[in-house]
Coordinates of C-alpha atoms in Angstrom, one line a residue:
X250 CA 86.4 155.2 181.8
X251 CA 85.9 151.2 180.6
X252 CA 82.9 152.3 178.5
X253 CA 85.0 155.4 177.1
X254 CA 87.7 153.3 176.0
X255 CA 85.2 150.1 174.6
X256 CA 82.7 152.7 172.7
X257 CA 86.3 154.5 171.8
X258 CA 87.6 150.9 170.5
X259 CA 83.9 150.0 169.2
X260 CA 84.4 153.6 167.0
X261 CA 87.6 152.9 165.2
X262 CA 86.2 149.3 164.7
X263 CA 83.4 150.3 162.7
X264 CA 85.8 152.9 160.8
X265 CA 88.3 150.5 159.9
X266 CA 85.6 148.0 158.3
X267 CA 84.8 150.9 156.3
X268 CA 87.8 151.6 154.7
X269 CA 88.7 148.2 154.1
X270 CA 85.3 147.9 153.2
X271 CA 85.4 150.7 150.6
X272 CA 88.3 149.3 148.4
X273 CA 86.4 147.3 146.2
X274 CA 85.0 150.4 144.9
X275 CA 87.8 151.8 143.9
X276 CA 89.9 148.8 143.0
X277 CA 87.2 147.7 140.6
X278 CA 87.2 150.1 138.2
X279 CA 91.3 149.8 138.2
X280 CA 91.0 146.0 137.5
X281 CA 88.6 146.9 134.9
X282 CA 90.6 149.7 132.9
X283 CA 93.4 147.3 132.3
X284 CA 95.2 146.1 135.6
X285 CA 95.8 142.7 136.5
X286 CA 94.4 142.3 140.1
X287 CA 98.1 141.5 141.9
X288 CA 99.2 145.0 140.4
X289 CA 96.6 146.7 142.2
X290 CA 97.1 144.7 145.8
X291 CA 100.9 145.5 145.0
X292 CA 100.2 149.3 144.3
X293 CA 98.0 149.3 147.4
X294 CA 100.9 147.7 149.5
X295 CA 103.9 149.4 148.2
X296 CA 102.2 153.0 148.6
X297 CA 100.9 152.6 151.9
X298 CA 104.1 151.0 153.2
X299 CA 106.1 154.5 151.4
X300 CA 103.3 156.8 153.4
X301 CA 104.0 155.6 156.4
X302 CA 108.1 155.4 156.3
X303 CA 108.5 157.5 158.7
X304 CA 106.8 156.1 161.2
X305 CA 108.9 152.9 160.2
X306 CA 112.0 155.2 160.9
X307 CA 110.8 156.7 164.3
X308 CA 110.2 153.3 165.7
X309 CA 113.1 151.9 163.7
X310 CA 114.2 150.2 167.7
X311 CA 111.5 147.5 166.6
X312 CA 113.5 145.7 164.2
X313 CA 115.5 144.9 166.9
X314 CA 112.8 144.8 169.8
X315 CA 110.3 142.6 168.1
X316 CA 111.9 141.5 164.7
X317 CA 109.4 138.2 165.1
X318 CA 106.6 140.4 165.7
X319 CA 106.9 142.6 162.4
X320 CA 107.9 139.4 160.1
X321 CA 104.8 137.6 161.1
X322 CA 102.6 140.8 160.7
X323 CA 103.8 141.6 157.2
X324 CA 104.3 137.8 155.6
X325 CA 101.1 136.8 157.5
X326 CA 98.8 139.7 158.0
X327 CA 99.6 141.6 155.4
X328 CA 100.9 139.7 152.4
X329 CA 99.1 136.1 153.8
X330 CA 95.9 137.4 153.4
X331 CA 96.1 139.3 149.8
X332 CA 98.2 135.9 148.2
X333 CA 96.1 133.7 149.3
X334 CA 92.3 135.2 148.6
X335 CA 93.8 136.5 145.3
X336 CA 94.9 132.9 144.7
X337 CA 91.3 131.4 146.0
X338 CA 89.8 133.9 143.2
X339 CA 91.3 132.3 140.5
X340 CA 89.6 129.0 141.4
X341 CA 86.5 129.7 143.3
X342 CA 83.8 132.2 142.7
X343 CA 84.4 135.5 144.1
X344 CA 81.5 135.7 146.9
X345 CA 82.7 132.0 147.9
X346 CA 86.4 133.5 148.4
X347 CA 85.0 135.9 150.5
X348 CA 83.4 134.2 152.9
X349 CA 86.1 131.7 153.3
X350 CA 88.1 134.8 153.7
X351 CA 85.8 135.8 156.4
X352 CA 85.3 132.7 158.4
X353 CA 88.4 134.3 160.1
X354 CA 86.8 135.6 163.1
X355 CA 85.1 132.2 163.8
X356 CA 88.7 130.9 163.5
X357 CA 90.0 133.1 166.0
X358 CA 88.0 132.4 168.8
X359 CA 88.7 128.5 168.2
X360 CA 92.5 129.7 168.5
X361 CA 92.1 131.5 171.4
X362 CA 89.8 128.7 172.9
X363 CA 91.4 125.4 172.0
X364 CA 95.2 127.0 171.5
X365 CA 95.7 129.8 174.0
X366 CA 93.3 128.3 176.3
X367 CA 91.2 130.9 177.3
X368 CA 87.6 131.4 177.6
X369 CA 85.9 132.9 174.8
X370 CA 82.6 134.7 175.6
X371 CA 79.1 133.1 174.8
X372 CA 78.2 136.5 173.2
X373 CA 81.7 136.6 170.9
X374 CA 80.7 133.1 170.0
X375 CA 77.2 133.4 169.2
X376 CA 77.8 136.7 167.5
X377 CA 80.8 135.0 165.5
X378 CA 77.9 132.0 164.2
X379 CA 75.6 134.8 162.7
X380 CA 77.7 137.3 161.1
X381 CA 78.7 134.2 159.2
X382 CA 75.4 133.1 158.5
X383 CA 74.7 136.8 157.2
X384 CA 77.8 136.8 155.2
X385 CA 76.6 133.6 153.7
X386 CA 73.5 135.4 152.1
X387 CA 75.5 138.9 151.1
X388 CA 77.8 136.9 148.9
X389 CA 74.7 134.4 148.0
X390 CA 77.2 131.5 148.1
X391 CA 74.3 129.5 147.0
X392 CA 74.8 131.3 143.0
X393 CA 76.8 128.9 140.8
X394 CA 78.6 127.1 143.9
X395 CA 81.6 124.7 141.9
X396 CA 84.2 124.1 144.4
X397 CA 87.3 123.7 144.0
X398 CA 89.0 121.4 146.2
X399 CA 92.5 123.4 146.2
X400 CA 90.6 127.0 145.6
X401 CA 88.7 126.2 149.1
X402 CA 92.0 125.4 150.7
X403 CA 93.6 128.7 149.7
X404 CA 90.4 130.4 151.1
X405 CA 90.7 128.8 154.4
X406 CA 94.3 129.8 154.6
X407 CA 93.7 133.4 153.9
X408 CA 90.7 133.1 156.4
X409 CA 93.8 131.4 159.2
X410 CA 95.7 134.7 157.8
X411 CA 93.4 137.1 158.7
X412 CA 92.7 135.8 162.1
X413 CA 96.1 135.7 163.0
X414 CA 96.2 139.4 162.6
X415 CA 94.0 140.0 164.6
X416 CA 96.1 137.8 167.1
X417 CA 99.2 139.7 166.1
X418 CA 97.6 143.3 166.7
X419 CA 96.9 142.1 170.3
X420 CA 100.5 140.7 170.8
X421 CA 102.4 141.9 173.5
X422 CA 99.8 144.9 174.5
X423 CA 99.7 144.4 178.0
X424 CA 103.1 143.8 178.9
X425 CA 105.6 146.9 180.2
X426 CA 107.3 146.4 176.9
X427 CA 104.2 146.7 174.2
X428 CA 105.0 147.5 170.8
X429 CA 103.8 150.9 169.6
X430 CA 100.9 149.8 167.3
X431 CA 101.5 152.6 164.7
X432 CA 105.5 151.0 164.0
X433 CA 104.4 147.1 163.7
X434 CA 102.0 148.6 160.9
X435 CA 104.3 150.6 159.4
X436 CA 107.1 147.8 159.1
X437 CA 104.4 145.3 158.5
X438 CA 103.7 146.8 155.2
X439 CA 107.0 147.2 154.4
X440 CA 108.1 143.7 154.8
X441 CA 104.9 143.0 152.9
X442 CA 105.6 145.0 150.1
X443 CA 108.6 143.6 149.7
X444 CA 106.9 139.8 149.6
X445 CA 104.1 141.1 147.0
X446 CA 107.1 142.6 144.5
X447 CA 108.1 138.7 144.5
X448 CA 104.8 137.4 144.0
X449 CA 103.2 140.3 141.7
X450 CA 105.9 141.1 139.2
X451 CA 105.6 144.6 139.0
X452 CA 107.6 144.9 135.9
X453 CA 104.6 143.7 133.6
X454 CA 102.8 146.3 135.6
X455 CA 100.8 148.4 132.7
X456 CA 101.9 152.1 134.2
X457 CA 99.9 153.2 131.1
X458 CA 96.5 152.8 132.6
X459 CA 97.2 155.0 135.5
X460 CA 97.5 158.1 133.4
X461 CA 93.9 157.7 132.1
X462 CA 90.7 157.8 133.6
X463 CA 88.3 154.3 135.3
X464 CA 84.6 154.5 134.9
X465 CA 82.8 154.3 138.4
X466 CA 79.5 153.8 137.7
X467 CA 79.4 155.6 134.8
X468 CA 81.5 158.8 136.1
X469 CA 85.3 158.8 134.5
X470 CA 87.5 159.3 137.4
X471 CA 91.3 159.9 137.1
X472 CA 93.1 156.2 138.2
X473 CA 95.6 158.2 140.7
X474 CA 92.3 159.5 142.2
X475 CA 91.7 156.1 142.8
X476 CA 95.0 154.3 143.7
X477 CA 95.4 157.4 146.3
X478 CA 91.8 155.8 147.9
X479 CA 93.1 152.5 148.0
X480 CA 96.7 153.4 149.4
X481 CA 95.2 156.4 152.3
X482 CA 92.4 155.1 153.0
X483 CA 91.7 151.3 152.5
X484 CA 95.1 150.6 153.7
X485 CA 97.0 153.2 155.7
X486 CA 93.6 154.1 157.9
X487 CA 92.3 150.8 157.7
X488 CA 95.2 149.4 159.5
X489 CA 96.1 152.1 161.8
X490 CA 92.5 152.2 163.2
X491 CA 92.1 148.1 163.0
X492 CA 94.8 147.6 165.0
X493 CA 94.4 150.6 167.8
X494 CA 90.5 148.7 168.0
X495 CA 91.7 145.2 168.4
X496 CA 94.3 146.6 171.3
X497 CA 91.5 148.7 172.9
X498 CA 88.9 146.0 172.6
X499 CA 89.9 142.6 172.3
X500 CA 91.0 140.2 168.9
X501 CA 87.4 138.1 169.2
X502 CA 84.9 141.0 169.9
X503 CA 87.0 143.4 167.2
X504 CA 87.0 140.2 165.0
X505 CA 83.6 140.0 164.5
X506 CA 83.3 143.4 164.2
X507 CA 85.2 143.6 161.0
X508 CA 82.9 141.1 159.3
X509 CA 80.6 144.4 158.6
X510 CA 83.5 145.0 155.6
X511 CA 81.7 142.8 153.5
X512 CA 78.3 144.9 154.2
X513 CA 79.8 147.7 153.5
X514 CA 81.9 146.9 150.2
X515 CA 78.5 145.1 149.2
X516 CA 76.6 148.4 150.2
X517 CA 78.9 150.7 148.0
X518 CA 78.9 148.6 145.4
X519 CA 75.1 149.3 145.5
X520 CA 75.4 153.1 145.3
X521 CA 78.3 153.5 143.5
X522 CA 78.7 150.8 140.8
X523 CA 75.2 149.9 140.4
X524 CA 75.3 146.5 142.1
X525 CA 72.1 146.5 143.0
X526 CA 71.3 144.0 146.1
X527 CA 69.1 141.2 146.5
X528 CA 66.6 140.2 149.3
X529 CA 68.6 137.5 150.8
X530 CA 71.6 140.1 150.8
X531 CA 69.7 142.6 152.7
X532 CA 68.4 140.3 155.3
X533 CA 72.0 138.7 155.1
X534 CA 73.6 142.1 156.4
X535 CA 70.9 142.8 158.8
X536 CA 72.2 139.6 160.3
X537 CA 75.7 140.5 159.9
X538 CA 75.1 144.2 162.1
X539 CA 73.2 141.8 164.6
X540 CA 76.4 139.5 165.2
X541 CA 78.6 142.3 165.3
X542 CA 76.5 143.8 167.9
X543 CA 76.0 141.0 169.8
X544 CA 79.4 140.5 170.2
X545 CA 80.3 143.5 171.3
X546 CA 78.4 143.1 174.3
X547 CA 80.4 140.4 175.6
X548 CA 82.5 141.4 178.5
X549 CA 86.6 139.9 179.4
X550 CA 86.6 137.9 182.4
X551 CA 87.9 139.4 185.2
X552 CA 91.7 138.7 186.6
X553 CA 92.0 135.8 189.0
X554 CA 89.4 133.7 187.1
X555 CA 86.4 135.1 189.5
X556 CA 82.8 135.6 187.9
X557 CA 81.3 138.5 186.4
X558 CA 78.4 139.5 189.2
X559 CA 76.9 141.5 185.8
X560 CA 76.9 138.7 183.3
X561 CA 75.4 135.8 186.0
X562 CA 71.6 137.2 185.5
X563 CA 69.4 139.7 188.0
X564 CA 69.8 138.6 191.2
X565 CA 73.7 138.0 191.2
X566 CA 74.9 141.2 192.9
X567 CA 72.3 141.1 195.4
X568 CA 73.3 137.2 196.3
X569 CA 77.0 138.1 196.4
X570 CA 75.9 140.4 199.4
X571 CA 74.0 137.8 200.9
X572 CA 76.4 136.1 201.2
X573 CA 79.2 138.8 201.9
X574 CA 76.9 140.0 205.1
X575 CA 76.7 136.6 206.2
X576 CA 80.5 135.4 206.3
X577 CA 80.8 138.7 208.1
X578 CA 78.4 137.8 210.8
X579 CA 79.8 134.3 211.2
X580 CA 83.6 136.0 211.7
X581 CA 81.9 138.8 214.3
X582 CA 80.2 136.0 216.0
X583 CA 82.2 134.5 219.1
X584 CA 82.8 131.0 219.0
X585 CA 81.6 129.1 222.8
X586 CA 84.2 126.7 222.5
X587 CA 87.4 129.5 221.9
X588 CA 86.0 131.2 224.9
X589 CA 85.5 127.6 227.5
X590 CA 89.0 127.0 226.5
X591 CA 90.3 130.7 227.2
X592 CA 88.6 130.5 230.6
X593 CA 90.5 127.0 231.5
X594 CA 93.7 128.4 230.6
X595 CA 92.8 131.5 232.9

């Protein structure tokens, strides 16, 4: 039933670095037609937080549950991350944001290890060190690299933003009183939404260039086509199956994981827009699908601090019942001195 749930968990992983993965394809061609890059974040934010509503109003008993809970999901998780990258683009190059963006995993598991205080796997951590080295070479950070003192700052925040949602998605899920996943997204978004209407300015929103058509790759597709990609899919599935992941894996194993969105916006950006990839980037995401499987394979340690027989090499299980069979001999075993003293007192 534990490998149902992890290979269940490993599943929804991989789908939800999809769809994020597969926004920049759509989001693109809307930036290119006319829209200013907050508009579309805000469009993408606003809609998904009006599709899922009513899942805001059938766990409405959150607000007053876990009110902490959804106003660090949506100002950190949701809004955090899309201010500050957006931010970081307009001062470092865009394939630098990224991966500042993505040194969020690698963040995480220096959280959980030096903050929370608990062990972080060698596998989560060696798989964390080269999905970052592949990321490296699938944004080419080496092309034009200027950087911006304050740019590189606002990267490194949205990368401290995206780990901490991988934190929040894990909060509270063991306890008797676990928020339902499905309601801290849904009011996450909102309270989001309402932080990118401040920060946006939808009223110099051009409403024009959604009634006309974006070029992807050549092929004119209607803009609502488009928006309604970025809204279902790159937001409202992306979150609902990122967060269900990180609660039926763990934040550092389903952190790495989610490094494969790069791969895969860099991937469709290939096929559909003509972005055609380099060496390094190829070998870059071969070592970004070898990270993320390498971390999967680490395993939690077990309650009460005891070692995992599995993970302490061949041999392990078969000392532990060495050394089982011979504590049980020792305690069947009559002691000479119990029974001289049994026969005195007789």
């Amino acid at each position: 039933m534990q490998a149902s749930g992890r290979n269940a968990g490993l599943g929804l992983a991989l789908v939800s670095a999809c769809a994020f993965g597969g926004s920049g394809v759509a989001a693109k061609p809307l930036i290119e037609a006319g829209l200013d890059p907050l508009h579309v974040v805000w469009l993408r934010v606003v809609g998904a937080a009006l599709v899922l509503s009513p899942l805001a109003w059938r766990h409405r008993g959150l607000l007053f549950r876990k009110p902490e809970l959804l106003a660090g999901f949506g100002l950190v998780a949701v809004a955090g991350v899309q201010a500050f990258y957006f931010a970081a683009l307009s001062r470092i190059p865009v394939g630098v944001a990224l991966l500042l963006e993505y040194l969020g995993p690698a963040l995480l598991l220096g959280y959980i290890r030096f903050v929370q205080r608990k062990p972080v796997t060698r596998a989560a951590a060696v798989g964390a060190t080269v999905a970052v080295a592949g990321l490296a070479c699938v944004v080419e950070i080496w092309a034009g690299l200027r950087l911006d003192p304050l740019g590189v700052l606002l990267g490194l925040a949205a990368a401290c933003c995206q780990a901490f949602y991988f934190v929040l998605a894990d909060r509270g899920a063991d306890g008797d009183d676990a928020p339902d996943p499905f309601g801290v997204i849904a009011y996450g978004l909102i309270i989001g939404a309402l932080v990118m209407s401040v920060i946006a300015r939808p009223w110099e929103l051009d409403w024009g260039v959604l009634a006309r058509a974006a070029s992807v790759g050549g092929t004119p597709v209607p803009a609502l086509v488009l928006v309604g990609w970025v809204v279902l899919i790159a937001t409202v599935a992306a979150y609902l199956t990122g967060v269900v992941s990180v609660r039926m894996l763990s934040p550092q194993v389903a952190g790495v994981v989610a490094c494969l969105e790069a791969v895969v916006a860099t991937v469709l950006a290939w096929v559909l827009l003509g972005e055609h990839l380099s060496a390094p980037q190829i070998a870059g995401a071969a070592l970004v699908l070898g990270g993320a499987f390498i971390a999967q394979t680490s395993r939690p340690a077990p309650p009460g601090g005891e070692p995992d027989p599995a993970a302490l090499g061949p041999g392990a299980l078969d000392r532990g019942a060495l050394d089982q069979e011979a504590l049980d001999q020792e305690r069947s075993t009559p002691d000479p001195d119990a029974l001289d003293r049994t026969a005195t007192t007789a």
